[in-house]
mmCIF file of C-alpha atoms in Angstrom:
data_model
loop_
_atom_site.group_PDB
_atom_site.id
_atom_site.type_symbol
_atom_site.label_atom_id
_atom_site.label_comp_id
_atom_site.label_asym_id
_atom_site.label_seq_id
_atom_site.Cartn_x
_atom_site.Cartn_y
_atom_site.Cartn_z
ATOM 1 C CA MET A 1 106.510 116.827 125.232
ATOM 2 C CA PRO A 2 107.913 114.048 123.067
ATOM 3 C CA ALA A 3 108.460 114.798 119.424
ATOM 4 C CA PRO A 4 105.637 113.597 117.150
ATOM 5 C CA ARG A 5 106.308 110.417 115.382
ATOM 6 C CA ARG A 6 107.039 110.444 111.662
ATOM 7 C CA LEU A 7 104.051 109.739 109.466
ATOM 8 C CA VAL A 8 104.525 107.530 106.297
ATOM 9 C CA LEU A 9 101.905 106.785 103.704
ATOM 10 C CA GLY A 10 102.577 103.262 102.448
ATOM 11 C CA SER A 11 101.293 103.764 98.876
ATOM 12 C CA THR A 12 102.130 104.707 95.311
ATOM 13 C CA SER A 13 98.500 106.106 94.695
ATOM 14 C CA ARG A 14 98.455 109.801 93.869
ATOM 15 C CA TYR A 15 94.718 109.835 94.905
ATOM 16 C CA ARG A 16 95.599 108.622 98.365
ATOM 17 C CA ARG A 17 98.383 111.083 98.771
ATOM 18 C CA GLU A 18 96.133 113.932 97.762
ATOM 19 C CA LEU A 19 93.471 112.817 100.205
ATOM 20 C CA LEU A 20 96.031 112.568 103.098
ATOM 21 C CA GLU A 21 97.190 116.071 102.325
ATOM 22 C CA ARG A 22 93.797 117.424 103.357
ATOM 23 C CA LEU A 23 94.694 116.622 107.123
ATOM 24 C CA ARG A 24 97.647 119.097 106.837
ATOM 25 C CA LEU A 25 99.891 116.676 108.614
ATOM 26 C CA PRO A 26 103.597 116.235 107.335
ATOM 27 C CA PHE A 27 104.102 112.793 105.858
ATOM 28 C CA ASP A 28 106.422 110.890 103.651
ATOM 29 C CA VAL A 29 105.521 108.515 100.945
ATOM 30 C CA GLU A 30 106.965 104.998 100.266
ATOM 31 C CA SER A 31 106.048 102.175 98.010
ATOM 32 C CA PRO A 32 104.968 99.106 99.994
ATOM 33 C CA ASP A 33 106.058 96.570 97.285
ATOM 34 C CA VAL A 34 103.358 94.077 98.219
ATOM 35 C CA ASP A 35 101.838 91.337 96.082
ATOM 36 C CA GLU A 36 98.163 92.261 95.651
ATOM 37 C CA ALA A 37 97.034 88.928 94.164
ATOM 38 C CA PRO A 38 94.003 87.409 95.988
ATOM 39 C CA ARG A 39 94.298 84.211 97.682
ATOM 40 C CA PHE A 40 92.288 81.198 96.487
ATOM 41 C CA GLY A 41 88.654 81.694 97.580
ATOM 42 C CA GLU A 42 89.337 85.011 99.184
ATOM 43 C CA GLN A 43 86.399 87.360 99.048
ATOM 44 C CA PRO A 44 86.711 90.996 98.136
ATOM 45 C CA ALA A 45 85.729 92.169 101.573
ATOM 46 C CA GLU A 46 88.576 89.993 102.953
ATOM 47 C CA LEU A 47 91.159 91.045 100.496
ATOM 48 C CA ALA A 48 91.037 94.832 101.111
ATOM 49 C CA PRO A 49 91.916 94.786 104.837
ATOM 50 C CA ARG A 50 94.480 92.091 104.337
ATOM 51 C CA LEU A 51 96.245 94.063 101.662
ATOM 52 C CA ALA A 52 95.937 97.284 103.768
ATOM 53 C CA LEU A 53 97.662 95.581 106.617
ATOM 54 C CA ALA A 54 100.185 94.176 104.353
ATOM 55 C CA LYS A 55 101.201 97.412 102.930
ATOM 56 C CA ALA A 56 101.437 99.175 106.309
ATOM 57 C CA ASP A 57 103.450 96.231 107.764
ATOM 58 C CA ALA A 58 105.866 96.242 104.801
ATOM 59 C CA VAL A 59 106.856 99.885 105.248
ATOM 60 C CA ALA A 60 106.608 99.715 109.077
ATOM 61 C CA ALA A 61 109.307 97.021 108.842
ATOM 62 C CA ARG A 62 111.659 99.602 107.379
ATOM 63 C CA HIS A 63 110.766 102.329 109.818
ATOM 64 C CA ALA A 64 109.880 100.874 113.146
ATOM 65 C CA ALA A 65 109.414 104.277 114.969
ATOM 66 C CA ALA A 66 107.127 105.678 112.423
ATOM 67 C CA VAL A 67 103.355 105.524 112.261
ATOM 68 C CA VAL A 68 102.537 103.972 108.831
ATOM 69 C CA ILE A 69 99.274 104.206 106.827
ATOM 70 C CA GLY A 70 98.359 101.399 104.378
ATOM 71 C CA SER A 71 95.184 101.261 102.308
ATOM 72 C CA ASP A 72 93.541 99.226 99.587
ATOM 73 C CA GLN A 73 90.331 99.133 97.677
ATOM 74 C CA VAL A 74 88.643 96.360 96.113
ATOM 75 C CA ALA A 75 85.409 96.638 93.912
ATOM 76 C CA ASP A 76 82.926 93.914 94.413
ATOM 77 C CA LEU A 77 80.212 92.943 91.913
ATOM 78 C CA ASN A 78 78.291 90.096 93.482
ATOM 79 C CA GLY A 79 81.300 88.530 95.123
ATOM 80 C CA VAL A 80 83.609 88.896 92.071
ATOM 81 C CA ALA A 81 86.556 91.399 92.704
ATOM 82 C CA ILE A 82 86.997 94.153 89.876
ATOM 83 C CA GLY A 83 90.363 95.559 89.597
ATOM 84 C CA LYS A 84 92.039 98.482 87.883
ATOM 85 C CA PRO A 85 91.368 98.043 84.157
ATOM 86 C CA GLY A 86 94.883 99.133 82.976
ATOM 87 C CA ASP A 87 93.629 99.804 79.322
ATOM 88 C CA HIS A 88 90.683 101.111 77.379
ATOM 89 C CA ALA A 89 89.297 97.707 76.174
ATOM 90 C CA ARG A 90 89.246 96.383 79.612
ATOM 91 C CA ALA A 91 87.564 99.494 81.073
ATOM 92 C CA VAL A 92 84.885 99.168 78.410
ATOM 93 C CA GLU A 93 84.272 95.664 79.388
ATOM 94 C CA GLN A 94 84.029 96.597 83.204
ATOM 95 C CA LEU A 95 81.588 99.360 82.723
ATOM 96 C CA ARG A 96 79.347 97.344 80.523
ATOM 97 C CA THR A 97 79.388 94.627 83.119
ATOM 98 C CA MET A 98 78.522 97.183 85.860
ATOM 99 C CA ARG A 99 75.818 99.201 84.220
ATOM 100 C CA GLY A 100 72.435 99.061 86.098
ATOM 101 C CA GLN A 101 74.330 97.192 88.902
ATOM 102 C CA THR A 102 75.228 98.013 92.465
ATOM 103 C CA VAL A 103 79.036 97.710 93.161
ATOM 104 C CA VAL A 104 80.351 97.563 96.626
ATOM 105 C CA PHE A 105 83.733 99.235 97.036
ATOM 106 C CA HIS A 106 85.511 97.809 99.973
ATOM 107 C CA THR A 107 87.965 100.529 101.123
ATOM 108 C CA ALA A 108 90.341 99.530 103.974
ATOM 109 C CA VAL A 109 92.767 101.668 105.856
ATOM 110 C CA ALA A 110 95.450 100.176 108.324
ATOM 111 C CA VAL A 111 97.769 102.124 110.691
ATOM 112 C CA VAL A 112 100.720 100.403 112.214
ATOM 113 C CA CYS A 113 103.603 101.411 114.478
ATOM 114 C CA ARG A 114 106.110 98.670 115.181
ATOM 115 C CA GLU A 115 107.710 100.434 118.138
ATOM 116 C CA THR A 116 104.506 100.882 120.117
ATOM 117 C CA GLY A 117 102.836 97.757 118.897
ATOM 118 C CA PHE A 118 99.885 99.653 117.486
ATOM 119 C CA ARG A 119 98.247 97.675 114.644
ATOM 120 C CA ASP A 120 94.658 98.233 113.433
ATOM 121 C CA VAL A 121 92.639 98.220 110.401
ATOM 122 C CA ALA A 122 89.130 99.538 109.457
ATOM 123 C CA VAL A 123 87.026 98.654 106.319
ATOM 124 C CA VAL A 124 84.431 101.147 104.860
ATOM 125 C CA PRO A 125 81.998 99.635 102.315
ATOM 126 C CA VAL A 126 80.628 102.022 99.763
ATOM 127 C CA ARG A 127 77.535 101.011 97.697
ATOM 128 C CA VAL A 128 77.681 102.405 94.218
ATOM 129 C CA ARG A 129 74.733 102.087 91.880
ATOM 130 C CA PHE A 130 75.680 102.599 88.246
ATOM 131 C CA ARG A 131 73.225 104.098 85.743
ATOM 132 C CA GLN A 132 71.932 101.829 82.816
ATOM 133 C CA LEU A 133 74.696 103.245 80.577
ATOM 134 C CA VAL A 134 74.595 102.991 76.823
ATOM 135 C CA ASP A 135 77.783 102.175 75.000
ATOM 136 C CA ALA A 136 78.254 105.682 73.655
ATOM 137 C CA GLU A 137 78.244 107.123 77.171
ATOM 138 C CA ILE A 138 80.830 104.600 78.184
ATOM 139 C CA GLU A 139 83.030 105.417 75.270
ATOM 140 C CA ARG A 140 82.758 109.020 75.659
ATOM 141 C CA TYR A 141 83.496 108.899 79.333
ATOM 142 C CA LEU A 142 86.593 106.735 78.902
ATOM 143 C CA ARG A 143 88.013 108.949 76.056
ATOM 144 C CA LEU A 144 87.544 112.040 78.190
ATOM 145 C CA GLU A 145 88.859 110.827 81.527
ATOM 146 C CA GLN A 146 90.884 107.737 80.849
ATOM 147 C CA PRO A 147 90.445 106.232 84.501
ATOM 148 C CA TYR A 148 92.598 103.236 83.659
ATOM 149 C CA ASP A 149 94.315 103.289 87.060
ATOM 150 C CA CYS A 150 91.013 103.219 89.048
ATOM 151 C CA ALA A 151 89.209 100.093 90.312
ATOM 152 C CA GLY A 152 85.982 99.996 88.503
ATOM 153 C CA SER A 153 87.018 102.272 85.698
ATOM 154 C CA ALA A 154 85.377 105.463 87.241
ATOM 155 C CA LYS A 155 86.542 108.518 89.021
ATOM 156 C CA SER A 156 83.525 109.579 91.234
ATOM 157 C CA GLU A 157 85.431 112.740 92.158
ATOM 158 C CA ALA A 158 85.477 114.018 88.658
ATOM 159 C CA LEU A 159 83.272 113.147 85.575
ATOM 160 C CA GLY A 160 82.725 109.586 86.616
ATOM 161 C CA ILE A 161 79.982 111.026 88.909
ATOM 162 C CA ALA A 162 77.867 111.123 85.728
ATOM 163 C CA LEU A 163 77.842 107.342 85.493
ATOM 164 C CA LEU A 164 76.203 106.841 88.799
ATOM 165 C CA ASP A 165 72.680 106.876 90.199
ATOM 166 C CA ALA A 166 73.640 106.771 93.796
ATOM 167 C CA VAL A 167 76.644 106.522 96.286
ATOM 168 C CA GLU A 168 75.925 105.251 99.857
ATOM 169 C CA SER A 169 78.705 105.555 102.554
ATOM 170 C CA ASP A 170 79.275 106.986 106.023
ATOM 171 C CA ASP A 171 82.883 108.142 105.044
ATOM 172 C CA PRO A 172 82.734 110.540 102.141
ATOM 173 C CA SER A 173 86.303 110.150 100.832
ATOM 174 C CA ALA A 174 86.226 106.418 101.056
ATOM 175 C CA LEU A 175 85.260 105.935 97.410
ATOM 176 C CA VAL A 176 88.242 107.950 96.117
ATOM 177 C CA GLY A 177 90.566 105.697 97.969
ATOM 178 C CA LEU A 178 91.161 106.660 101.557
ATOM 179 C CA PRO A 179 88.386 106.893 104.178
ATOM 180 C CA LEU A 180 89.427 109.956 106.068
ATOM 181 C CA ILE A 181 87.077 109.709 109.038
ATOM 182 C CA ARG A 182 88.417 106.218 109.825
ATOM 183 C CA THR A 183 92.005 107.270 109.042
ATOM 184 C CA THR A 184 91.894 110.105 111.582
ATOM 185 C CA ALA A 185 90.280 107.876 114.087
ATOM 186 C CA LEU A 186 93.197 105.356 113.649
ATOM 187 C CA LEU A 187 95.851 108.140 113.787
ATOM 188 C CA ARG A 188 94.452 109.506 117.066
ATOM 189 C CA ALA A 189 94.568 105.976 118.472
ATOM 190 C CA ALA A 190 98.122 105.644 117.346
ATOM 191 C CA GLY A 191 99.091 108.925 118.851
ATOM 192 C CA ILE A 192 98.979 111.467 115.942
ATOM 193 C CA ASP A 193 96.007 114.018 116.226
ATOM 194 C CA PRO A 194 95.464 116.064 113.066
ATOM 195 C CA LEU A 195 93.972 118.813 115.203
ATOM 196 C CA GLY A 196 96.749 118.607 117.904
ATOM 197 C CA VAL A 197 94.541 119.945 120.682
ATOM 198 C CA ASP A 198 94.802 118.900 124.307
ATOM 199 C CA ARG A 199 91.180 118.381 125.142
ATOM 200 C CA ASP A 200 91.972 118.123 128.895
ATOM 201 C CA ALA A 201 93.289 121.625 128.874
#
């Protein structure tokens, strides 16, 4: 049996690293160093898969024999991309804009192996309906959680769930930043099976 290929996560996100750890596969982490600015007229649903592939390609260019995962998430409010707030004031502005609204989080995952020529991407849309939040709720949430590195200013896996009325997705971890159902499917197609079972045996 050939040795399994090295697996590399092309991301600086601690959330994606923690999610990938759930699969119990050994992997390394590298920064992809990709320009994440949208192109003129580019829609959020187009931006997420393009950046996921760009991140995987950038790291795969340095490790041709490895299987590389790239991922990106873009929050979409009526066709307008909502990024990471970066600070408190911007987070307040984002949550005020999103209260009572449905935001679609386009979460993309790409898997690339230069040596085998494997290159594929999947996009998981997650529909999130925000409650009609009052300013005091927004302020209290942000002071407690400080989610300034999260697109849309909310951590659904923690207290941010209290901001929401509903979440609709067929891949439960997608909203956190890495859709693990799609990720495992792409990894199997690339030759890495998290369960490592010979189904023909």
